PDB file of C-alpha atoms in Angstrom:
ATOM      1  CA  MET A   1     -47.743 -32.730  20.624  1.00 53.00           C
ATOM      2  CA  PHE A   2     -44.924 -32.142  23.097  1.00 52.00           C
ATOM      3  CA  SER A   3     -47.010 -29.596  25.009  1.00 55.00           C
ATOM      4  CA  VAL A   4     -49.843 -32.164  25.313  1.00 50.00           C
ATOM      5  CA  LEU A   5     -47.464 -34.727  26.834  1.00 50.00           C
ATOM      6  CA  LEU A   6     -46.032 -32.035  29.069  1.00 50.00           C
ATOM      7  CA  ASP A   7     -49.518 -31.174  30.341  1.00 58.00           C
ATOM      8  CA  ALA A   8     -50.226 -34.843  31.018  1.00 52.00           C
ATOM      9  CA  ALA A   9     -46.978 -35.226  32.945  1.00 52.00           C
ATOM     10  CA  LYS A  10     -47.686 -32.165  35.059  1.00 53.00           C
ATOM     11  CA  GLU A  11     -51.101 -33.543  36.024  1.00 55.00           C
ATOM     12  CA  ALA A  12     -49.909 -37.103  36.709  1.00 52.00           C
ATOM     13  CA  ASP A  13     -49.002 -36.407  40.346  1.00 52.00           C
ATOM     14  CA  SER A  14     -52.525 -35.264  41.122  1.00 52.00           C
ATOM     15  CA  LYS A  15     -54.313 -38.237  39.496  1.00 53.00           C
ATOM     16  CA  ASP A  16     -54.665 -41.877  40.377  1.00 62.00           C
ATOM     17  CA  ILE A  17     -53.035 -44.502  38.157  1.00 63.00           C
ATOM     18  CA  GLY A  18     -56.331 -45.268  36.406  1.00 66.00           C
ATOM     19  CA  SER A  19     -56.735 -41.660  35.304  1.00 71.00           C
ATOM     20  CA  VAL A  20     -53.158 -41.560  34.030  1.00 60.00           C
ATOM     21  CA  LEU A  21     -53.660 -44.758  32.013  1.00 63.00           C
ATOM     22  CA  ARG A  22     -56.869 -43.387  30.498  1.00 70.00           C
ATOM     23  CA  GLU A  23     -55.029 -40.197  29.560  1.00 67.00           C
ATOM     24  CA  LEU A  24     -52.244 -42.172  27.876  1.00 64.00           C
ATOM     25  CA  SER A  25     -54.819 -44.275  26.025  1.00 71.00           C
ATOM     26  CA  ARG A  26     -56.474 -41.097  24.787  1.00 73.00           C
ATOM     27  CA  LEU A  27     -53.111 -39.791  23.590  1.00 67.00           C
ATOM     28  CA  LYS A  28     -52.439 -43.054  21.783  1.00 70.00           C
ATOM     29  CA  ARG A  29     -55.756 -42.830  19.927  1.00 75.00           C
ATOM     30  CA  ARG A  30     -55.003 -39.225  19.073  1.00 71.00           C
ATOM     31  CA  LYS A  31     -51.611 -40.225  17.692  1.00 73.00           C
ATOM     32  CA  GLU A  32     -53.197 -42.915  15.520  1.00 74.00           C
ATOM     33  CA  GLY A  33     -55.754 -40.400  14.258  1.00 76.00           C
ATOM     34  CA  ILE A  34     -52.996 -37.930  13.415  1.00 79.00           C
ATOM     35  CA  GLU A  35     -51.012 -40.566  11.516  1.00 82.00           C
ATOM     36  CA  ASP A  36     -54.109 -41.465   9.464  1.00 83.00           C
ATOM     37  CA  PHE A  37     -54.790 -37.782   8.766  1.00 82.00           C
ATOM     38  CA  LYS A  38     -51.196 -37.286   7.662  1.00 84.00           C
ATOM     39  CA  LYS A  39     -51.353 -40.228   5.227  1.00 86.00           C
ATOM     40  CA  GLN A  40     -54.530 -38.854   3.656  1.00 87.00           C
ATOM     41  CA  LEU A  41     -53.064 -35.344   3.448  1.00 85.00           C
ATOM     42  CA  ILE A  42     -49.921 -36.623   1.714  1.00 87.00           C
ATOM     43  CA  LYS A  43     -52.089 -38.265  -0.960  1.00 87.00           C
ATOM     44  CA  ILE A  44     -54.028 -35.047  -1.559  1.00 86.00           C
ATOM     45  CA  VAL A  45     -50.898 -32.874  -1.666  1.00 86.00           C
ATOM     46  CA  ASN A  46     -49.140 -35.183  -4.130  1.00 87.00           C
ATOM     47  CA  LYS A  47     -52.156 -35.006  -6.443  1.00 86.00           C
ATOM     48  CA  ILE A  48     -52.313 -31.222  -6.618  1.00 86.00           C
ATOM     49  CA  ARG A  49     -48.727 -29.976  -6.325  1.00 85.00           C
ATOM     50  CA  ASN A  50     -47.420 -31.301  -9.659  1.00 84.00           C
ATOM     51  CA  GLY A  51     -43.859 -31.536  -8.409  1.00 84.00           C
ATOM     52  CA  GLN A  52     -43.946 -27.986  -7.073  1.00 89.00           C
ATOM     53  CA  ASN A  53     -43.980 -26.833  -3.467  1.00 90.00           C
ATOM     54  CA  ILE A  54     -47.137 -25.450  -1.880  1.00 89.00           C
ATOM     55  CA  TYR A  55     -46.208 -22.312   0.063  1.00 92.00           C
ATOM     56  CA  ILE A  56     -48.362 -21.182   2.973  1.00 90.00           C
ATOM     57  CA  MET A  57     -47.734 -17.713   4.404  1.00 91.00           C
ATOM     58  CA  VAL A  58     -48.526 -17.230   8.103  1.00 90.00           C
ATOM     59  CA  ASP A  59     -48.735 -13.656   9.391  1.00 86.00           C
ATOM     60  CA  ASP A  60     -49.892 -12.089  12.668  1.00 83.00           C
ATOM     61  CA  LEU A  61     -49.210 -15.282  14.615  1.00 86.00           C
ATOM     62  CA  ASP A  62     -47.831 -13.120  17.433  1.00 83.00           C
ATOM     63  CA  MET A  63     -51.316 -11.670  17.953  1.00 83.00           C
ATOM     64  CA  CYS A  64     -52.731 -15.045  19.033  1.00 87.00           C
ATOM     65  CA  ARG A  65     -52.974 -16.574  22.504  1.00 90.00           C
ATOM     66  CA  PRO A  66     -49.759 -18.300  23.727  1.00 90.00           C
ATOM     67  CA  LYS A  67     -51.360 -21.771  23.806  1.00 91.00           C
ATOM     68  CA  PHE A  68     -52.656 -21.400  20.264  1.00 92.00           C
ATOM     69  CA  ILE A  69     -49.235 -20.233  19.031  1.00 91.00           C
ATOM     70  CA  VAL A  70     -47.470 -23.289  20.445  1.00 91.00           C
ATOM     71  CA  ASP A  71     -50.202 -25.701  19.292  1.00 91.00           C
ATOM     72  CA  PHE A  72     -49.973 -24.234  15.788  1.00 90.00           C
ATOM     73  CA  LEU A  73     -46.173 -24.523  15.640  1.00 91.00           C
ATOM     74  CA  GLU A  74     -46.304 -28.104  16.924  1.00 89.00           C
ATOM     75  CA  SER A  75     -48.936 -28.991  14.314  1.00 88.00           C
ATOM     76  CA  ILE A  76     -46.660 -27.702  11.566  1.00 88.00           C
ATOM     77  CA  LYS A  77     -43.609 -29.526  12.899  1.00 87.00           C
ATOM     78  CA  TYR A  78     -45.159 -32.862  13.823  1.00 83.00           C
ATOM     79  CA  ILE A  79     -48.252 -33.191  11.644  1.00 82.00           C
ATOM     80  CA  LEU A  80     -47.833 -31.049   8.530  1.00 85.00           C
ATOM     81  CA  ASN A  81     -44.100 -31.697   7.978  1.00 86.00           C
ATOM     82  CA  ILE A  82     -44.680 -33.434   4.685  1.00 86.00           C
ATOM     83  CA  GLU A  83     -42.832 -33.061   1.408  1.00 88.00           C
ATOM     84  CA  GLY A  84     -44.264 -30.272  -0.710  1.00 86.00           C
ATOM     85  CA  PHE A  85     -45.671 -28.239   2.190  1.00 86.00           C
ATOM     86  CA  VAL A  86     -43.602 -25.141   3.013  1.00 90.00           C
ATOM     87  CA  PHE A  87     -44.729 -22.784   5.777  1.00 91.00           C
ATOM     88  CA  ILE A  88     -43.362 -19.233   5.837  1.00 91.00           C
ATOM     89  CA  ILE A  89     -43.946 -17.624   9.233  1.00 89.00           C
ATOM     90  CA  SER A  90     -43.512 -13.878   9.605  1.00 86.00           C
ATOM     91  CA  VAL A  91     -42.745 -12.584  13.111  1.00 83.00           C
ATOM     92  CA  ASN A  92     -41.594  -9.269  14.547  1.00 75.00           C
ATOM     93  CA  ARG A  93     -38.282  -9.945  16.281  1.00 69.00           C
ATOM     94  CA  ASP A  94     -38.350  -6.561  18.023  1.00 61.00           C
ATOM     95  CA  LYS A  95     -41.568  -7.520  19.817  1.00 59.00           C
ATOM     96  CA  ASN A  96     -41.427 -11.285  19.546  1.00 77.00           C
ATOM     97  CA  ASN A  97     -44.556 -12.503  21.283  1.00 83.00           C
ATOM     98  CA  VAL A  98     -44.095 -15.855  19.554  1.00 88.00           C
ATOM     99  CA  GLN A  99     -40.874 -16.495  21.469  1.00 88.00           C
ATOM    100  CA  LYS A 100     -42.519 -15.346  24.699  1.00 89.00           C
ATOM    101  CA  ALA A 101     -45.403 -17.765  24.082  1.00 89.00           C
ATOM    102  CA  ILE A 102     -42.987 -20.652  23.532  1.00 89.00           C
ATOM    103  CA  ASN A 103     -41.160 -19.830  26.771  1.00 91.00           C
ATOM    104  CA  THR A 104     -44.435 -19.542  28.677  1.00 90.00           C
ATOM    105  CA  ILE A 105     -45.844 -22.894  27.534  1.00 90.00           C
ATOM    106  CA  LEU A 106     -42.719 -25.045  27.043  1.00 90.00           C
ATOM    107  CA  GLY A 107     -40.111 -23.349  29.209  1.00 89.00           C
ATOM    108  CA  SER A 108     -37.117 -21.085  28.746  1.00 87.00           C
ATOM    109  CA  ASN A 109     -35.004 -23.779  27.040  1.00 88.00           C
ATOM    110  CA  PHE A 110     -37.181 -23.797  23.929  1.00 88.00           C
ATOM    111  CA  GLU A 111     -36.824 -21.326  21.078  1.00 87.00           C
ATOM    112  CA  LEU A 112     -38.565 -20.629  17.785  1.00 85.00           C
ATOM    113  CA  LYS A 113     -35.655 -22.237  15.941  1.00 86.00           C
ATOM    114  CA  HIS A 114     -36.711 -25.624  17.350  1.00 87.00           C
ATOM    115  CA  PHE A 115     -39.789 -25.423  15.119  1.00 88.00           C
ATOM    116  CA  THR A 116     -38.174 -24.065  11.954  1.00 86.00           C
ATOM    117  CA  ASP A 117     -35.658 -25.243   9.367  1.00 86.00           C
ATOM    118  CA  LEU A 118     -34.416 -21.831   8.306  1.00 85.00           C
ATOM    119  CA  SER A 119     -34.550 -18.300   9.702  1.00 85.00           C
ATOM    120  CA  LEU A 120     -34.139 -15.138   7.643  1.00 83.00           C
ATOM    121  CA  SER A 121     -34.052 -11.522   8.806  1.00 81.00           C
ATOM    122  CA  LEU A 122     -35.403  -8.819   6.508  1.00 78.00           C
ATOM    123  CA  SER A 123     -33.937  -5.341   6.638  1.00 80.00           C
ATOM    124  CA  LYS A 124     -36.200  -2.661   8.068  1.00 79.00           C
ATOM    125  CA  GLN A 125     -37.978  -0.545   5.516  1.00 82.00           C
ATOM    126  CA  SER A 126     -37.463   3.189   5.710  1.00 91.00           C
ATOM    127  CA  ILE A 127     -40.416   4.833   7.475  1.00 93.00           C
ATOM    128  CA  GLU A 128     -39.991   7.933   5.324  1.00 94.00           C
ATOM    129  CA  VAL A 129     -39.966   6.024   2.013  1.00 94.00           C
ATOM    130  CA  PHE A 130     -42.885   3.836   3.138  1.00 94.00           C
ATOM    131  CA  THR A 131     -44.956   6.832   4.247  1.00 95.00           C
ATOM    132  CA  ARG A 132     -44.278   8.969   1.169  1.00 94.00           C
ATOM    133  CA  GLU A 133     -45.157   6.072  -1.112  1.00 94.00           C
ATOM    134  CA  LEU A 134     -48.487   5.401   0.625  1.00 93.00           C
ATOM    135  CA  LEU A 135     -49.439   9.083   0.871  1.00 91.00           C
ATOM    136  CA  ASN A 136     -48.381   9.900  -2.662  1.00 89.00           C
ATOM    137  CA  ASP A 137     -51.955   9.760  -4.026  1.00 87.00           C
ATOM    138  CA  VAL A 138     -53.798  11.242  -1.035  1.00 87.00           C
ATOM    139  CA  LYS A 139     -56.496  13.698  -2.120  1.00 85.00           C
ATOM    140  CA  LEU A 140     -55.256  16.957  -0.618  1.00 84.00           C
ATOM    141  CA  THR A 141     -54.023  20.292  -1.892  1.00 84.00           C
ATOM    142  CA  LYS A 142     -50.248  20.362  -2.372  1.00 86.00           C
ATOM    143  CA  LYS A 143     -49.755  22.618   0.653  1.00 87.00           C
ATOM    144  CA  SER A 144     -51.780  20.426   3.002  1.00 87.00           C
ATOM    145  CA  LYS A 145     -50.319  17.255   1.541  1.00 89.00           C
ATOM    146  CA  ASP A 146     -46.717  18.374   2.090  1.00 92.00           C
ATOM    147  CA  LEU A 147     -47.450  19.463   5.670  1.00 92.00           C
ATOM    148  CA  VAL A 148     -49.274  16.236   6.504  1.00 92.00           C
ATOM    149  CA  ILE A 149     -46.520  14.049   5.050  1.00 94.00           C
ATOM    150  CA  ASP A 150     -43.657  15.892   6.756  1.00 95.00           C
ATOM    151  CA  SER A 151     -45.352  16.045  10.160  1.00 95.00           C
ATOM    152  CA  PHE A 152     -46.598  12.449   9.946  1.00 96.00           C
ATOM    153  CA  ILE A 153     -43.107  11.176   9.139  1.00 96.00           C
ATOM    154  CA  PHE A 154     -41.673  13.010  12.149  1.00 97.00           C
ATOM    155  CA  TYR A 155     -44.307  11.639  14.553  1.00 96.00           C
ATOM    156  CA  ALA A 156     -44.046   8.133  13.114  1.00 96.00           C
ATOM    157  CA  LYS A 157     -40.261   8.083  13.500  1.00 95.00           C
ATOM    158  CA  SER A 158     -40.030   9.732  16.902  1.00 95.00           C
ATOM    159  CA  LEU A 159     -42.812   7.592  18.378  1.00 95.00           C
ATOM    160  CA  SER A 160     -41.363   4.415  16.808  1.00 92.00           C
ATOM    161  CA  LEU A 161     -44.546   3.383  15.031  1.00 93.00           C
ATOM    162  CA  SER A 162     -44.582   0.002  13.338  1.00 88.00           C
ATOM    163  CA  LEU A 163     -45.232  -0.172   9.593  1.00 89.00           C
ATOM    164  CA  LYS A 164     -48.557  -1.843  10.355  1.00 88.00           C
ATOM    165  CA  VAL A 165     -49.699   1.093  12.504  1.00 93.00           C
ATOM    166  CA  ILE A 166     -48.424   3.561   9.904  1.00 95.00           C
ATOM    167  CA  GLU A 167     -50.356   1.780   7.164  1.00 95.00           C
ATOM    168  CA  TYR A 168     -53.520   1.804   9.296  1.00 94.00           C
ATOM    169  CA  CYS A 169     -53.170   5.539  10.001  1.00 95.00           C
ATOM    170  CA  ILE A 170     -52.582   6.355   6.357  1.00 94.00           C
ATOM    171  CA  LYS A 171     -55.693   4.403   5.354  1.00 93.00           C
ATOM    172  CA  LYS A 172     -57.659   6.598   7.769  1.00 92.00           C
ATOM    173  CA  ILE A 173     -56.094   9.726   6.290  1.00 91.00           C
ATOM    174  CA  LYS A 174     -56.976   8.679   2.753  1.00 89.00           C
ATOM    175  CA  PHE A 175     -60.506   7.752   3.719  1.00 88.00           C
ATOM    176  CA  SER A 176     -61.051  10.985   5.644  1.00 84.00           C
ATOM    177  CA  CYS A 177     -59.515  13.604   3.370  1.00 80.00           C
ATOM    178  CA  GLY A 178     -61.064  15.509   0.524  1.00 70.00           C
ATOM    179  CA  LYS A 179     -59.463  18.149  -1.652  1.00 55.00           C
ATOM    180  CA  GLU A 180     -60.096  21.018   0.766  1.00 61.00           C
ATOM    181  CA  GLU A 181     -57.476  22.578   3.012  1.00 68.00           C
ATOM    182  CA  LEU A 182     -56.992  20.771   6.296  1.00 77.00           C
ATOM    183  CA  PRO A 183     -57.394  22.564   9.610  1.00 77.00           C
ATOM    184  CA  GLN A 184     -53.926  22.480  11.227  1.00 87.00           C
ATOM    185  CA  PRO A 185     -52.248  19.732   9.121  1.00 90.00           C
ATOM    186  CA  ASN A 186     -49.594  18.932  11.754  1.00 92.00           C
ATOM    187  CA  LEU A 187     -52.289  18.652  14.441  1.00 94.00           C
ATOM    188  CA  PHE A 188     -54.348  16.484  12.089  1.00 93.00           C
ATOM    189  CA  SER A 189     -51.383  14.100  11.601  1.00 95.00           C
ATOM    190  CA  PHE A 190     -50.795  13.835  15.336  1.00 96.00           C
ATOM    191  CA  LEU A 191     -54.451  13.178  16.142  1.00 95.00           C
ATOM    192  CA  VAL A 192     -54.661  10.430  13.518  1.00 95.00           C
ATOM    193  CA  ILE A 193     -51.742   8.726  15.228  1.00 96.00           C
ATOM    194  CA  LEU A 194     -53.032   9.420  18.750  1.00 96.00           C
ATOM    195  CA  GLN A 195     -56.369   7.834  17.883  1.00 94.00           C
ATOM    196  CA  SER A 196     -54.523   4.685  16.834  1.00 93.00           C
ATOM    197  CA  ILE A 197     -52.025   4.352  19.687  1.00 94.00           C
ATOM    198  CA  ASN A 198     -53.915   5.896  22.626  1.00 94.00           C
ATOM    199  CA  ASN A 199     -57.619   6.065  21.863  1.00 93.00           C
ATOM    200  CA  SER A 200     -58.658   6.797  25.452  1.00 92.00           C
ATOM    201  CA  LEU A 201     -56.494   9.948  25.470  1.00 92.00           C
ATOM    202  CA  TYR A 202     -57.784  10.884  22.024  1.00 92.00           C
ATOM    203  CA  GLU A 203     -61.419  10.561  23.130  1.00 91.00           C
ATOM    204  CA  ASP A 204     -60.748  12.641  26.260  1.00 89.00           C
ATOM    205  CA  LEU A 205     -59.163  15.653  24.510  1.00 88.00           C
ATOM    206  CA  GLN A 206     -59.747  18.775  26.589  1.00 84.00           C
ATOM    207  CA  LYS A 207     -57.706  21.589  28.185  1.00 78.00           C
ATOM    208  CA  GLU A 208     -56.273  19.296  30.871  1.00 81.00           C
ATOM    209  CA  THR A 209     -55.170  16.739  28.266  1.00 86.00           C
ATOM    210  CA  LEU A 210     -52.162  18.745  27.066  1.00 89.00           C
ATOM    211  CA  GLU A 211     -50.192  17.869  30.196  1.00 91.00           C
ATOM    212  CA  LYS A 212     -50.859  14.152  29.655  1.00 92.00           C
ATOM    213  CA  ILE A 213     -49.786  14.381  26.002  1.00 94.00           C
ATOM    214  CA  GLU A 214     -46.643  16.270  26.981  1.00 94.00           C
ATOM    215  CA  SER A 215     -45.770  13.657  29.607  1.00 94.00           C
ATOM    216  CA  ALA A 216     -46.407  10.731  27.270  1.00 94.00           C
ATOM    217  CA  TYR A 217     -44.864  11.916  23.995  1.00 95.00           C
ATOM    218  CA  LYS A 218     -42.640  14.963  24.451  1.00 95.00           C
ATOM    219  CA  PRO A 219     -39.557  12.983  25.673  1.00 95.00           C
ATOM    220  CA  ALA A 220     -39.612  10.717  22.593  1.00 95.00           C
ATOM    221  CA  MET A 221     -39.969  13.699  20.266  1.00 95.00           C
ATOM    222  CA  LEU A 222     -37.127  15.637  21.923  1.00 95.00           C
ATOM    223  CA  ASN A 223     -34.814  12.655  21.425  1.00 94.00           C
ATOM    224  CA  TYR A 224     -35.288  12.949  17.670  1.00 91.00           C
ATOM    225  CA  PRO A 225     -33.608  15.452  15.283  1.00 91.00           C
ATOM    226  CA  ASN A 226     -35.521  18.754  15.183  1.00 91.00           C
ATOM    227  CA  GLY A 227     -37.583  17.396  18.053  1.00 94.00           C
ATOM    228  CA  GLN A 228     -37.705  20.640  20.025  1.00 95.00           C
ATOM    229  CA  LYS A 229     -38.930  22.584  17.008  1.00 95.00           C
ATOM    230  CA  GLU A 230     -41.552  19.979  16.063  1.00 95.00           C
ATOM    231  CA  TRP A 231     -42.777  19.618  19.633  1.00 95.00           C
ATOM    232  CA  GLU A 232     -43.182  23.395  19.989  1.00 95.00           C
ATOM    233  CA  LYS A 233     -45.188  23.491  16.754  1.00 94.00           C
ATOM    234  CA  LEU A 234     -47.445  20.715  17.976  1.00 94.00           C
ATOM    235  CA  LYS A 235     -47.799  22.272  21.431  1.00 94.00           C
ATOM    236  CA  ILE A 236     -48.828  25.635  19.960  1.00 94.00           C
ATOM    237  CA  SER A 237     -51.416  23.915  17.748  1.00 93.00           C
ATOM    238  CA  LEU A 238     -52.752  21.864  20.650  1.00 92.00           C
ATOM    239  CA  GLU A 239     -52.933  24.866  23.000  1.00 92.00           C
ATOM    240  CA  ALA A 240     -54.790  26.935  20.418  1.00 92.00           C
ATOM    241  CA  ALA A 241     -57.209  24.135  19.560  1.00 91.00           C
ATOM    242  CA  LEU A 242     -57.909  23.251  23.203  1.00 90.00           C
ATOM    243  CA  LYS A 243     -58.665  26.902  24.043  1.00 89.00           C
ATOM    244  CA  GLU A 244     -61.205  27.286  21.247  1.00 88.00           C
ATOM    245  CA  LYS A 245     -64.853  27.596  22.135  1.00 82.00           C
ATOM    246  CA  GLU A 246     -66.393  24.125  22.028  1.00 82.00           C
ATOM    247  CA  LEU A 247     -63.054  22.774  20.739  1.00 86.00           C
ATOM    248  CA  LYS A 248     -64.071  23.644  17.180  1.00 89.00           C
ATOM    249  CA  THR A 249     -60.908  22.516  15.329  1.00 88.00           C
ATOM    250  CA  ILE A 250     -60.567  19.288  17.302  1.00 88.00           C
ATOM    251  CA  LYS A 251     -64.213  18.421  16.705  1.00 88.00           C
ATOM    252  CA  GLN A 252     -63.773  19.172  13.009  1.00 86.00           C
ATOM    253  CA  ILE A 253     -60.808  16.783  12.816  1.00 86.00           C
ATOM    254  CA  LYS A 254     -62.624  14.122  14.854  1.00 86.00           C
ATOM    255  CA  ASN A 255     -65.602  14.349  12.506  1.00 85.00           C
ATOM    256  CA  MET A 256     -63.246  13.751   9.589  1.00 83.00           C
ATOM    257  CA  LEU A 257     -61.712  10.715  11.290  1.00 82.00           C
ATOM    258  CA  PHE A 258     -65.167   9.282  12.241  1.00 72.00           C
TER     259      PHE A 258
END
């Protein structure tokens, strides 16, 4: 609602008085329609909630367009702020696109807290625990499974993958793997991740690609414990695979990952 009034105010200088009055009349009708909607919604909510709160979980809001994010937050605050309705909004504070959207639309003086009653921060889940739990039932031989898990955990940590990306990669691993031995398990883990975070580089794998991979990911790996050792292992695997006739191993892995 505030953003609508803000838009009207910004455009007022460029319109004649008649246009401004028509805009204000339209806003008045909209306000009356909202008030009627809210009254009807309250009646419906009171009928179905039986004295209990109705909780609505909102996730992935930060993936939406800035205007939609602000419109949605304003709708919750000014239209859906009725007794019995509780919205729980999950946002990533490390990459808070919701806050950026608010600043873009409403200005730097506005924050997410202006739209919420309470803010809670959840502790970060261990990447290693999360990964081992999800890969626990993957259909691989013990040798391949151990190598995939250990290498995947290293790449996920050193490249600072989000839990959402990790979960997506592990779903691909589970869907792709059978009970046979994997060709180059550490290379397999890296290529699963590369496909998810840099698909253009993944699709363009060839001899010249190693330099691009080294430039993009080696520094992050070296900054992590055992990074030099793990990078050398990956580099050896990549060099060997990229030198193969018709890139046999890489094609085999790509066929597994579809």
